[in-house]
Every structure is written in structure tokens, then in C-alpha cells.
Tab-separated table of C-alpha atoms and ligand atoms in Angstrom:
chain	number	residue	atom	x	y	z
A	281	MET	CA	-49.460	174.032	-112.182
A	282	SER	CA	-52.401	172.709	-114.320
A	283	PRO	CA	-55.385	171.416	-112.210
A	284	GLU	CA	-54.854	167.818	-113.631
A	285	THR	CA	-51.463	167.514	-111.994
A	286	LEU	CA	-53.184	168.004	-108.510
A	287	VAL	CA	-55.374	165.014	-109.148
A	288	PRO	CA	-53.880	162.106	-106.976
A	289	GLN	CA	-52.983	158.881	-108.459
A	290	HIS	CA	-53.063	155.566	-106.501
A	291	PRO	CA	-50.756	156.256	-103.601
A	292	THR	CA	-47.459	154.165	-103.207
A	293	ALA	CA	-46.930	152.452	-99.837
A	294	ALA	CA	-44.195	155.121	-98.991
A	295	GLU	CA	-46.730	157.867	-99.528
A	296	SER	CA	-49.176	156.391	-97.036
A	297	THR	CA	-49.287	158.069	-93.594
A	298	PRO	CA	-49.478	155.487	-90.572
A	299	PHE	CA	-52.652	155.963	-88.654
A	300	ASP	CA	-53.277	155.154	-84.982
A	301	SER	CA	-56.936	154.938	-84.216
A	302	ASP	CA	-56.319	154.749	-80.310
A	303	SER	CA	-54.704	158.096	-80.186
A	304	PHE	CA	-57.564	159.446	-82.424
A	305	ASN	CA	-60.208	158.295	-80.079
A	306	GLN	CA	-58.419	159.666	-77.107
A	307	ALA	CA	-58.658	163.199	-78.608
A	308	VAL	CA	-61.856	163.131	-80.604
A	309	MET	CA	-65.299	162.952	-78.954
A	310	SER	CA	-66.987	159.612	-79.490
A	311	THR	CA	-70.110	160.856	-81.382
A	312	TYR	CA	-69.657	158.592	-84.174
A	313	GLY	CA	-69.664	154.680	-84.550
A	314	ARG	CA	-66.804	154.497	-87.064
A	315	PHE	CA	-65.752	151.797	-89.535
A	316	PRO	CA	-62.054	150.835	-89.009
A	317	ILE	CA	-60.635	152.582	-91.925
A	318	ALA	CA	-58.966	156.040	-92.248
A	319	LEU	CA	-59.324	157.688	-95.675
A	320	GLU	CA	-56.530	160.061	-96.940
A	321	ARG	CA	-56.984	160.400	-100.597
A	322	GLY	CA	-59.557	160.454	-103.361
A	323	ALA	CA	-59.899	160.974	-107.098
A	324	GLY	CA	-63.202	160.778	-108.902
A	325	CYS	CA	-65.367	158.012	-107.351
A	326	ARG	CA	-62.417	156.300	-105.599
A	327	VAL	CA	-60.816	156.851	-102.246
A	328	TRP	CA	-57.721	155.339	-100.605
A	329	ASP	CA	-57.163	154.571	-96.960
A	330	THR	CA	-54.000	155.100	-94.920
A	331	GLN	CA	-52.763	151.689	-95.932
A	332	GLY	CA	-53.112	152.402	-99.628
A	333	ARG	CA	-56.257	150.266	-99.984
A	334	GLU	CA	-58.577	151.296	-102.796
A	335	TYR	CA	-62.365	151.797	-102.346
A	336	LEU	CA	-65.147	152.687	-104.713
A	337	ASP	CA	-67.011	155.502	-102.954
A	338	PHE	CA	-70.818	154.945	-102.962
A	339	VAL	CA	-71.229	157.246	-99.854
A	340	ALA	CA	-69.675	160.375	-101.629
A	341	GLY	CA	-68.767	162.252	-98.476
A	342	ILE	CA	-72.407	161.400	-97.335
A	343	ALA	CA	-74.259	162.464	-100.469
A	344	THR	CA	-72.095	165.580	-100.471
A	345	CYS	CA	-69.262	165.098	-103.164
A	346	THR	CA	-71.321	165.774	-106.131
A	347	LEU	CA	-68.380	165.677	-108.482
A	348	GLY	CA	-66.518	163.118	-106.580
A	349	HIS	CA	-63.041	163.618	-105.191
A	350	ALA	CA	-60.319	166.048	-106.280
A	351	HIS	CA	-62.227	167.012	-109.412
A	352	PRO	CA	-60.091	169.287	-111.509
A	353	ALA	CA	-62.936	171.897	-111.810
A	354	MET	CA	-63.084	172.111	-108.096
A	355	VAL	CA	-59.323	172.133	-107.483
A	356	GLU	CA	-59.057	175.032	-110.081
A	357	ALA	CA	-62.057	176.907	-108.237
A	358	VAL	CA	-60.506	176.331	-104.899
A	359	THR	CA	-57.045	177.480	-105.886
A	360	ARG	CA	-58.302	180.577	-107.942
A	361	GLN	CA	-60.622	181.730	-105.137
A	362	MET	CA	-58.165	181.189	-102.516
A	363	GLN	CA	-55.506	183.168	-104.151
A	364	LYS	CA	-58.072	185.992	-104.570
A	365	LEU	CA	-60.141	186.368	-101.483
A	366	HIS	CA	-61.518	183.633	-99.179
A	367	HIS	CA	-63.515	185.281	-96.455
A	368	VAL	CA	-64.961	188.619	-95.698
A	369	SER	CA	-68.052	189.539	-93.455
A	370	ASN	CA	-71.505	189.710	-94.754
A	371	LEU	CA	-71.410	193.405	-93.702
A	372	TYR	CA	-69.942	193.818	-97.290
A	373	TYR	CA	-71.235	192.765	-100.683
A	374	ILE	CA	-69.798	189.411	-101.834
A	375	PRO	CA	-70.015	189.179	-105.548
A	376	GLU	CA	-69.532	185.401	-105.650
A	377	GLN	CA	-72.399	185.050	-103.118
A	378	GLY	CA	-74.580	187.020	-105.469
A	379	ALA	CA	-73.583	185.003	-108.574
A	380	LEU	CA	-74.470	181.832	-106.688
A	381	ALA	CA	-77.867	182.977	-105.449
A	382	LYS	CA	-78.610	184.235	-108.980
A	383	TRP	CA	-77.833	180.652	-110.267
A	384	ILE	CA	-80.163	179.117	-107.661
A	385	VAL	CA	-82.957	181.763	-108.233
A	386	GLU	CA	-82.614	181.135	-112.111
A	387	HIS	CA	-82.758	177.330	-111.556
A	388	SER	CA	-85.524	176.951	-108.985
A	389	CYS	CA	-88.798	178.452	-107.711
A	390	ALA	CA	-86.889	180.645	-105.236
A	391	ASP	CA	-86.852	184.303	-105.301
A	392	ARG	CA	-84.106	184.857	-102.771
A	393	VAL	CA	-81.375	182.998	-100.942
A	394	PHE	CA	-79.654	183.068	-97.579
A	395	PHE	CA	-76.368	181.209	-97.118
A	396	CYS	CA	-75.162	179.341	-94.104
A	397	ASN	CA	-72.938	176.370	-93.338
A	398	SER	CA	-74.907	173.159	-93.148
A	399	GLY	CA	-78.254	171.460	-93.541
A	400	ALA	CA	-79.313	171.928	-89.910
A	401	GLU	CA	-78.399	175.579	-90.080
A	402	ALA	CA	-80.456	176.005	-93.238
A	403	ASN	CA	-83.440	174.267	-91.635
A	404	GLU	CA	-82.960	176.529	-88.418
A	405	GLY	CA	-83.305	179.420	-90.897
A	406	ALA	CA	-86.404	177.983	-92.500
A	407	ILE	CA	-87.894	177.577	-88.965
A	408	LYS	CA	-87.162	181.104	-88.059
A	409	LEU	CA	-88.471	182.384	-91.388
A	410	ALA	CA	-91.765	180.526	-91.044
A	411	ARG	CA	-92.121	181.624	-87.448
A	412	LYS	CA	-91.533	185.314	-88.309
A	413	TYR	CA	-94.044	184.899	-91.117
A	414	ALA	CA	-96.606	183.311	-88.777
A	415	HIS	CA	-96.245	186.214	-86.302
A	416	THR	CA	-96.201	189.141	-88.733
A	417	VAL	CA	-98.323	187.896	-91.517
A	418	LEU	CA	-100.596	185.109	-90.361
A	419	ASP	CA	-100.984	186.665	-86.949
A	420	ILE	CA	-100.403	183.403	-84.959
A	421	GLU	CA	-99.101	183.842	-81.474
A	422	HIS	CA	-97.962	180.189	-81.045
A	423	PRO	CA	-97.123	178.858	-84.392
A	424	ILE	CA	-96.888	175.055	-84.879
A	425	ILE	CA	-94.759	173.345	-87.579
A	426	LEU	CA	-95.932	169.900	-88.681
A	427	THR	CA	-93.153	167.397	-89.519
A	428	ALA	CA	-93.026	163.728	-90.497
A	429	HIS	CA	-92.337	160.571	-88.565
A	430	ALA	CA	-88.983	158.985	-89.709
A	431	SER	CA	-87.800	162.428	-90.978
A	432	PHE	CA	-84.506	163.842	-90.487
A	433	HIS	CA	-83.672	167.603	-90.342
A	434	GLY	CA	-80.338	167.862	-88.410
A	435	ARG	CA	-78.720	167.875	-85.071
A	436	THR	CA	-79.152	171.204	-83.606
A	437	LEU	CA	-81.840	171.536	-80.763
A	438	ALA	CA	-84.626	172.958	-83.149
A	439	THR	CA	-83.698	170.455	-85.895
A	440	ILE	CA	-83.594	167.290	-83.640
A	441	THR	CA	-87.079	168.550	-82.275
A	442	ALA	CA	-88.213	168.786	-85.943
A	443	THR	CA	-86.752	165.395	-86.676
A	444	GLY	CA	-89.578	162.836	-86.093
A	445	GLN	CA	-87.422	160.165	-84.637
A	446	PRO	CA	-87.289	159.775	-80.882
A	447	LYS	CA	-83.774	158.145	-80.979
A	448	TYR	CA	-82.145	161.630	-81.906
A	449	GLN	CA	-83.992	163.514	-79.147
A	450	LYS	CA	-83.368	161.111	-76.220
A	451	ASN	CA	-81.659	162.765	-73.174
A	452	PHE	CA	-81.616	166.219	-74.844
A	453	ASP	CA	-84.729	167.549	-73.608
A	454	PRO	CA	-86.253	170.066	-73.000
A	455	LEU	CA	-86.747	170.246	-76.715
A	456	VAL	CA	-88.012	173.324	-78.644
A	457	PRO	CA	-91.621	173.752	-78.427
A	458	GLY	CA	-93.856	174.190	-81.636
A	459	PHE	CA	-93.470	170.968	-83.336
A	460	TYR	CA	-95.997	168.182	-84.027
A	461	TYR	CA	-95.497	165.016	-85.993
A	462	VAL	CA	-97.589	163.247	-88.576
A	463	PRO	CA	-97.119	160.026	-90.617
A	464	TYR	CA	-95.287	160.686	-93.938
A	465	ASN	CA	-97.370	160.254	-97.162
A	466	ASP	CA	-100.684	160.390	-95.101
A	467	ILE	CA	-102.872	163.431	-96.210
A	468	SER	CA	-105.696	162.764	-93.715
A	469	ALA	CA	-103.163	163.032	-90.917
A	470	ILE	CA	-102.301	166.549	-92.132
A	471	GLU	CA	-105.983	167.505	-92.452
A	472	THR	CA	-106.752	166.290	-88.967
A	473	ALA	CA	-103.613	168.084	-87.453
A	474	ILE	CA	-104.302	171.379	-89.214
A	475	SER	CA	-108.054	171.267	-87.973
A	476	GLU	CA	-107.290	169.969	-84.401
A	477	LEU	CA	-104.357	172.089	-83.616
A	478	ASP	CA	-106.318	175.404	-84.046
A	479	GLU	CA	-107.104	176.295	-80.506
A	480	GLY	CA	-106.715	179.683	-78.829
A	481	ASP	CA	-103.430	181.316	-79.831
A	482	TYR	CA	-102.067	177.927	-81.441
A	483	ARG	CA	-102.297	177.132	-85.086
A	484	VAL	CA	-100.460	175.274	-87.735
A	485	ALA	CA	-98.241	177.789	-89.592
A	486	ALA	CA	-96.165	175.377	-91.820
A	487	VAL	CA	-95.458	171.878	-92.856
A	488	MET	CA	-91.791	170.855	-93.273
A	489	LEU	CA	-91.001	167.709	-95.223
A	490	GLU	CA	-88.335	166.060	-97.187
A	491	PRO	CA	-89.478	165.301	-100.927
A	492	LEU	CA	-87.780	161.950	-100.337
A	493	GLN	CA	-86.990	160.876	-96.678
A	494	GLY	CA	-83.269	160.227	-96.746
A	495	GLU	CA	-81.704	159.147	-93.299
A	496	GLY	CA	-85.230	157.733	-92.411
A	497	GLY	CA	-84.795	154.894	-94.851
A	498	VAL	CA	-84.744	156.415	-98.463
A	499	ARG	CA	-88.645	156.718	-98.758
A	500	PRO	CA	-89.850	158.769	-101.671
A	501	GLY	CA	-92.753	161.166	-101.359
A	502	ASP	CA	-95.998	160.147	-102.873
A	503	ILE	CA	-96.958	162.424	-105.854
A	504	GLU	CA	-100.648	162.513	-105.131
A	505	TYR	CA	-100.123	163.225	-101.348
A	506	PHE	CA	-97.801	166.138	-102.091
A	507	GLN	CA	-100.155	167.722	-104.795
A	508	LYS	CA	-103.229	167.442	-102.179
A	509	LEU	CA	-100.893	168.944	-99.531
A	510	ARG	CA	-99.849	171.884	-101.812
A	511	LYS	CA	-103.661	172.479	-102.384
A	512	ILE	CA	-104.338	172.366	-98.646
A	513	CYS	CA	-101.481	174.851	-97.894
A	514	ASP	CA	-102.850	177.172	-100.612
A	515	GLU	CA	-106.454	177.172	-99.115
A	516	THR	CA	-105.343	177.551	-95.454
A	517	GLY	CA	-102.212	179.780	-95.740
A	518	VAL	CA	-99.959	177.267	-94.191
A	519	LEU	CA	-96.504	177.482	-95.439
A	520	LEU	CA	-94.981	174.413	-97.324
A	521	ILE	CA	-91.278	173.930	-96.441
A	522	PHE	CA	-89.192	171.358	-98.273
A	523	ASP	CA	-85.960	170.004	-96.786
A	524	GLU	CA	-83.874	169.418	-100.015
A	525	VAL	CA	-80.645	169.009	-98.003
A	526	GLN	CA	-79.917	165.618	-99.226
A	527	VAL	CA	-82.180	164.887	-102.343
A	528	GLY	CA	-81.666	168.442	-103.884
A	529	MET	CA	-78.965	169.782	-106.121
A	530	GLY	CA	-79.265	166.905	-108.806
A	531	ARG	CA	-79.149	163.816	-106.652
A	532	SER	CA	-82.638	162.895	-107.517
A	533	GLY	CA	-82.022	163.110	-111.298
A	534	LYS	CA	-83.940	166.386	-111.222
A	535	LEU	CA	-82.196	169.481	-109.929
A	536	TRP	CA	-84.645	169.642	-107.053
A	537	GLY	CA	-86.625	166.823	-105.333
A	538	TYR	CA	-89.886	168.760	-105.656
A	539	GLU	CA	-89.741	168.661	-109.373
A	540	TYR	CA	-90.501	164.955	-108.971
A	541	LEU	CA	-93.577	165.620	-106.925
A	542	GLY	CA	-94.891	168.411	-109.373
A	543	VAL	CA	-95.339	170.903	-106.640
A	544	GLU	CA	-93.362	173.935	-105.390
A	545	PRO	CA	-92.533	174.800	-101.826
A	546	ASP	CA	-92.885	178.212	-100.363
A	547	ILE	CA	-89.618	177.780	-98.491
A	548	PHE	CA	-86.867	175.146	-99.085
A	549	THR	CA	-83.309	174.288	-98.026
A	550	SER	CA	-80.241	172.952	-99.503
A	551	ALA	CA	-76.715	171.806	-98.294
A	552	LYS	CA	-75.103	168.495	-98.657
A	553	GLY	CA	-74.477	168.410	-102.487
A	554	LEU	CA	-74.449	172.155	-103.113
A	555	GLY	CA	-70.748	172.802	-102.552
A	556	GLY	CA	-69.465	169.461	-103.809
A	557	GLY	CA	-68.153	168.713	-100.290
A	558	VAL	CA	-67.239	172.203	-99.044
A	559	PRO	CA	-69.513	173.269	-96.010
A	560	ILE	CA	-72.412	175.339	-97.336
A	561	GLY	CA	-75.980	175.731	-96.796
A	562	ALA	CA	-78.743	177.500	-98.339
A	563	LEU	CA	-82.278	178.759	-97.424
A	564	MET	CA	-84.519	179.765	-100.242
A	565	SER	CA	-87.859	181.734	-99.995
A	566	LYS	CA	-90.478	183.165	-102.255
A	567	LYS	CA	-91.034	186.768	-102.217
A	568	PHE	CA	-94.403	186.661	-100.320
A	569	CYS	CA	-92.865	184.922	-97.350
A	570	ASP	CA	-89.531	186.702	-97.477
A	571	VAL	CA	-89.852	188.510	-94.257
A	572	PHE	CA	-86.363	188.627	-92.898
A	573	GLN	CA	-85.196	192.143	-92.206
A	574	PRO	CA	-81.489	193.342	-91.476
A	575	GLY	CA	-80.653	191.904	-88.197
A	576	ASP	CA	-83.128	189.184	-88.176
A	577	HIS	CA	-80.612	186.286	-89.152
A	578	ALA	CA	-76.993	186.041	-89.840
A	579	SER	CA	-73.900	183.759	-90.109
A	580	THR	CA	-70.269	184.447	-89.711
A	581	PHE	CA	-69.001	182.009	-92.461
A	582	GLY	CA	-72.336	181.870	-94.492
A	583	GLY	CA	-71.886	182.613	-98.240
A	584	ASN	CA	-68.273	183.535	-98.013
A	585	PRO	CA	-66.451	184.009	-101.220
A	586	PHE	CA	-64.596	180.603	-101.076
A	587	VAL	CA	-67.536	178.311	-100.617
A	588	CYS	CA	-69.779	180.412	-103.033
A	589	ALA	CA	-67.194	180.294	-105.858
A	590	ILE	CA	-66.820	176.456	-105.458
A	591	ALA	CA	-70.495	175.858	-105.241
A	592	LEU	CA	-70.987	177.888	-108.327
A	593	THR	CA	-68.557	175.852	-110.065
A	594	VAL	CA	-70.254	172.693	-109.144
A	595	CYS	CA	-73.783	173.997	-110.200
A	596	GLU	CA	-72.276	175.178	-113.558
A	597	PHE	CA	-70.495	171.887	-114.216
A	598	LEU	CA	-73.798	169.987	-113.488
A	599	GLU	CA	-75.557	172.131	-116.011
A	600	LYS	CA	-72.866	172.281	-118.663
A	601	GLU	CA	-71.889	168.591	-118.629
A	602	ARG	CA	-75.634	167.442	-118.441
A	603	ILE	CA	-74.857	165.594	-115.321
A	604	LEU	CA	-78.515	164.966	-114.461
A	605	GLU	CA	-78.854	162.753	-117.599
A	606	ASN	CA	-76.115	160.567	-116.088
A	607	VAL	CA	-77.802	160.539	-112.744
A	608	GLN	CA	-81.094	159.247	-114.252
A	609	ALA	CA	-79.352	156.608	-116.379
A	610	ARG	CA	-76.977	155.278	-113.492
A	611	GLY	CA	-79.785	155.462	-111.156
A	612	GLU	CA	-81.940	153.075	-113.377
A	613	GLN	CA	-79.085	150.871	-113.978
A	614	LEU	CA	-78.309	150.670	-110.241
A	615	ARG	CA	-82.018	149.902	-109.233
A	616	ALA	CA	-82.222	147.379	-111.985
A	617	GLY	CA	-79.140	145.623	-110.794
A	618	LEU	CA	-80.276	145.705	-107.197
A	619	ARG	CA	-83.589	144.303	-108.065
A	620	ALA	CA	-81.948	141.371	-109.889
A	621	ILE	CA	-79.943	140.728	-106.710
A	622	ALA	CA	-83.136	141.065	-104.530
A	623	SER	CA	-84.871	138.478	-106.803
A	624	GLN	CA	-82.132	136.080	-105.727
A	625	TYR	CA	-82.730	136.822	-102.008
A	626	PRO	CA	-86.485	137.211	-101.619
A	627	GLN	CA	-86.272	136.141	-97.981
A	628	GLN	CA	-83.685	138.895	-97.177
A	629	ILE	CA	-84.427	141.767	-99.541
A	630	THR	CA	-87.833	143.191	-99.341
A	631	ASP	CA	-87.518	146.428	-101.371
A	632	VAL	CA	-85.343	148.566	-103.764
A	633	ARG	CA	-86.463	152.118	-104.109
A	634	GLY	CA	-85.215	155.659	-104.808
A	635	TRP	CA	-84.912	158.379	-107.260
A	636	GLY	CA	-81.779	159.158	-109.409
A	637	LEU	CA	-78.689	158.438	-107.367
A	638	ILE	CA	-80.372	158.204	-103.980
A	639	ASN	CA	-81.427	154.646	-103.466
A	640	GLY	CA	-82.169	152.190	-100.766
A	641	MET	CA	-82.166	148.416	-100.434
A	642	GLU	CA	-84.497	147.414	-97.498
A	643	LEU	CA	-83.906	144.178	-95.603
A	644	ASN	CA	-86.510	141.946	-94.075
A	645	ALA	CA	-87.273	143.242	-90.596
A	646	ASP	CA	-87.915	139.770	-89.253
A	647	ILE	CA	-84.431	138.413	-89.806
A	648	PRO	CA	-81.243	139.303	-87.892
A	649	LEU	CA	-79.440	140.669	-91.082
A	650	THR	CA	-78.868	144.445	-90.741
A	651	ALA	CA	-77.800	147.111	-93.110
A	652	SER	CA	-74.450	147.415	-91.283
A	653	ASP	CA	-73.689	143.705	-92.001
A	654	ILE	CA	-73.900	144.460	-95.600
A	655	VAL	CA	-71.934	147.685	-95.435
A	656	ASN	CA	-69.149	145.785	-93.639
A	657	ALA	CA	-69.276	143.017	-96.066
A	658	ALA	CA	-69.082	145.699	-98.947
A	659	ILE	CA	-66.143	147.332	-97.412
A	660	ASN	CA	-64.364	143.925	-97.573
A	661	GLN	CA	-65.160	143.894	-101.287
A	662	GLY	CA	-63.720	147.392	-101.675
A	663	VAL	CA	-66.884	149.371	-101.863
A	664	LEU	CA	-68.154	151.921	-99.513
A	665	LEU	CA	-71.783	152.041	-98.632
A	666	VAL	CA	-73.843	153.621	-95.841
A	667	PRO	CA	-77.022	152.562	-93.858
A	668	ALA	CA	-80.120	154.698	-93.724
A	669	GLY	CA	-81.542	153.381	-90.573
A	670	PRO	CA	-81.068	149.726	-89.198
A	671	LYS	CA	-82.563	147.812	-92.276
A	672	VAL	CA	-81.867	149.983	-95.338
A	673	VAL	CA	-78.605	150.085	-97.206
A	674	ARG	CA	-78.254	153.521	-99.034
A	675	PHE	CA	-76.420	154.066	-102.329
A	676	VAL	CA	-75.513	157.736	-102.966
A	677	PRO	CA	-72.341	157.727	-105.163
A	678	PRO	CA	-71.021	160.857	-106.771
A	679	LEU	CA	-73.282	162.242	-109.597
A	680	ILE	CA	-70.494	161.612	-112.160
A	681	VAL	CA	-70.346	157.762	-111.477
A	682	THR	CA	-69.866	155.713	-114.561
A	683	GLU	CA	-71.665	152.612	-115.746
A	684	ALA	CA	-68.638	150.412	-115.034
A	685	GLU	CA	-68.419	151.792	-111.471
A	686	VAL	CA	-72.184	151.049	-110.971
A	687	ASN	CA	-71.534	147.616	-112.185
A	688	GLN	CA	-68.552	147.133	-109.755
A	689	ALA	CA	-70.792	148.192	-106.684
A	690	LEU	CA	-73.416	145.844	-107.949
A	691	GLN	CA	-70.891	143.027	-107.921
A	692	ALA	CA	-69.699	143.921	-104.485
A	693	VAL	CA	-73.412	143.745	-103.096
A	694	ALA	CA	-73.958	140.431	-104.786
A	695	GLN	CA	-70.644	139.114	-103.225
A	696	ALA	CA	-71.643	140.629	-99.837
A	697	MET	CA	-75.063	139.060	-99.821
A	698	ALA	CA	-73.386	135.705	-100.871
A	699	SER	CA	-70.887	135.960	-98.074
A	700	LEU	CA	-73.622	136.740	-95.443
A	701	VAL	CA	-76.446	134.392	-96.459
B	120	PLP	C1	-77.925	165.693	-93.695
B	120	PLP	C2	-79.233	166.206	-93.605
B	120	PLP	C3	-79.679	167.307	-92.755
B	120	PLP	C4	-78.500	167.944	-91.801
B	120	PLP	O1	-77.472	168.458	-92.502
B	120	PLP	P1	-76.074	168.962	-91.731
B	120	PLP	O2	-75.406	169.572	-92.899
B	120	PLP	O3	-75.561	167.585	-91.214
B	120	PLP	O4	-76.452	169.769	-90.645
B	120	PLP	C5	-80.822	167.940	-92.772
B	120	PLP	N1	-81.773	167.387	-93.489
B	120	PLP	C6	-81.525	166.378	-94.329
B	120	PLP	C7	-82.817	165.777	-95.120
B	120	PLP	C8	-80.428	165.773	-94.388
B	120	PLP	O5	-80.151	164.606	-95.046
């Protein structure tokens, strides 16, 4: 079977599976507020629900499906690797893992990589690495990690603590000690925290930030701020950790978000787009802070042959097909189109911002209109979008999105606005 024959076409009514959301809700924990559609097929930037309705997917998994859905290169990689070997323990050498790590090392400032299964898990690894470095190299007994207000780092206990948004922490205390929050893009807040949190056995060991805040409302990092921060970290020995889980792997139009800022981190993490939609996370370090020894950290599934072979296929496809050029061009097209819509609704839309294909459209905080209202209206127009907080509509399509597809999404946003205002 050639890979192309596996790409689904628009399903016929007979092929669609009836779906019962009541029985779903009886069996699945209610951790998500779900939109009332059940998706069962995809091809490229399109997905179909169980009633055969077609949507243009500007959510892309949730910034995960780098190459869209059922991409022939991924289908081929999945099939080939599954027939060969899909999982073995990290107690043995895994050649596919080595090949993926080598690709990442050759295409970033990293010297070494540890693989896990998700963004939160990669960030947990970064926190552990920074703490061990603090204890064993910086000689800090109680290391403190600075993170930003409105940040998002995951849903495990340590990463909700790192996340500077109280709504994710409520009712889950006691939280993990050793975190302190500062405003994003505010260098004097960092300087103050580093000097004031130096008391007894307590000292700032690391700063962990997103180069562009994703979930917190698509807020790009300020270049001057990050360059000053890099200098402060160099002078004080404080580690600079970047959470590249959402913005990395080409989504920003550069391979890594830090390239936008002109500074390199000491430690950084990746996940969402890395495997094109298969669960994989990665923690990257530089040699001087690579303090993990055998037994310090591990993951049962992390870096198995299956996910690594697929992720390497995604990485090589990005490079070979010059996908980053498409990300930049489509991103400019999208922002220009959204700004044209914003100019028609100056009372409702207050900002359009982003890098490459991670973009946000912010709504006026003083009116009732919410991001969910727009997302629901866009669903009615056949386009999937996702909020980033209550007032920002996020656009994170597959990186292979075409000019015509961006125009279709823009038309849906224009119609959604017209239907709501
Ligand atoms: C999504 C996200 C995470 C969490 O990733 P999971 O795979 O859901 O654990 C962490 N950091 C950032 C910046 C993210 O966008």
C-alpha cells in the first residue's frame, strides 16, 4: 500500500460513526469544557466530524500537528517503524532516539537532549536539572526559580506552581516550594527579585520563561528585555530556561523562539509540535549545566523508537521542504488580514499580534464579547479556532497551511464578527 492511499478523503455519510456525547460524558472525567463536535478524520489542514461536516483546522491538535493530519510522510514513518520496533526500554541504546537528538543538537544551541512524553514532563525535567545544578554547582541549598505572570508551563504539580496564573493552582495546594513570580517583559522586576531573594540559604538559581507566552494570551517576548536578561544571567550565574513547548519547532517562523530574541538559553524544552502530533517531549541542555547522572531522571516511554522515528521525519520534512518560509509568509498574510478585520471593528478588536503561525487577536476587555464567542461563531463557519485566555482568539494552523486556507479562515473570522456585532 502506498502512503497516499491511506490519506482519507471526505467521508461519506455511511462511513461516519454515530456519536453519543452523553455516554462519553458518563465515562470520561469532566476536565475539559468541550465544543459540541466529535472529530474522527483529518487530511492536511482539514478535519471531519462524526456527521461528516468539514472544518478547516486552525487549532492543529493544539499547535501540535505541524504537518497537519494524515500527512503521507508521517503515515509512512508510523507504518515503517511500527513494523520494525515500536518500544524498548531506555536500558538499551535506541538508534532512532540518537538520530533525533543529533538532529536537534545540530539545529539548536543544545549540546544534549533528554526525551519524555509531554511539555509538562519536559519542564519538570528542566526544573530538576536546574535544581541539581543549583545544589551541585552553585552551592544553593534552597534554589528559587523565577517565572512570569500569565505564563503557562503545564499541569503537573511543579508546573502548575511554575505557571504564574492562580486559576490553574486553585484547590491544588500545597504547591511545590521554590517558585517566585515576576511580570513578563519587565527587567527591573527580575533585577529586584534576584537581589531581594538572596537571603540565607535562599537564592535565585534560574529564570524560566516562554519566548512568546502562548496560553497566557499570545504575548511575544520583548527583544531588549531578553537581551538584558541574558546579560544578567551571565553576570550572576543564574540559569536561563526557555519553555519552547508551544513556540518552538518552527511555529514562530524560526526553528526556535529564542532565535527571534537573539539570545540563547542554557536549558530549553520542546513538545507540542516536535512529533507532529504524537506524544513526545524533549529537554535540552548545554554541556556546562548537563549535571544529570545515571539514575537521576527517567521515563518509561520517553524517546521510544516509534515517537523518535516520527519526530525525526517531521524535523527532516520541515527542513527539506523549507516549511519555515511558508510559516513566515502565511503568518504575515494572516496578521495583515486580521488587522484589516480589526480596523473594521475598532471597538471590539484591540490588538493583533504574534510570530509566524502563532497569532492572537485580542478583544476589548470592557465589552462582553469573549474569545469563546468568536470561536463558536467560527465553528459555525466551518473553521476551528481556540481561545488563549478569555479575551484572545488564537490562530495556530498546521505549518503547511496554504494561502487559500488562510484566506478561508480570515473570511470565517470576518463573518463571525459580522454575526456577533
Ligand atoms: C502546552 C504547553 C505546556 C504543557 O504541555 P503538555 O504537553 O500539555 O504537558 C507547557 N508549556 C507551554 C508553553 C505550553 O504551551
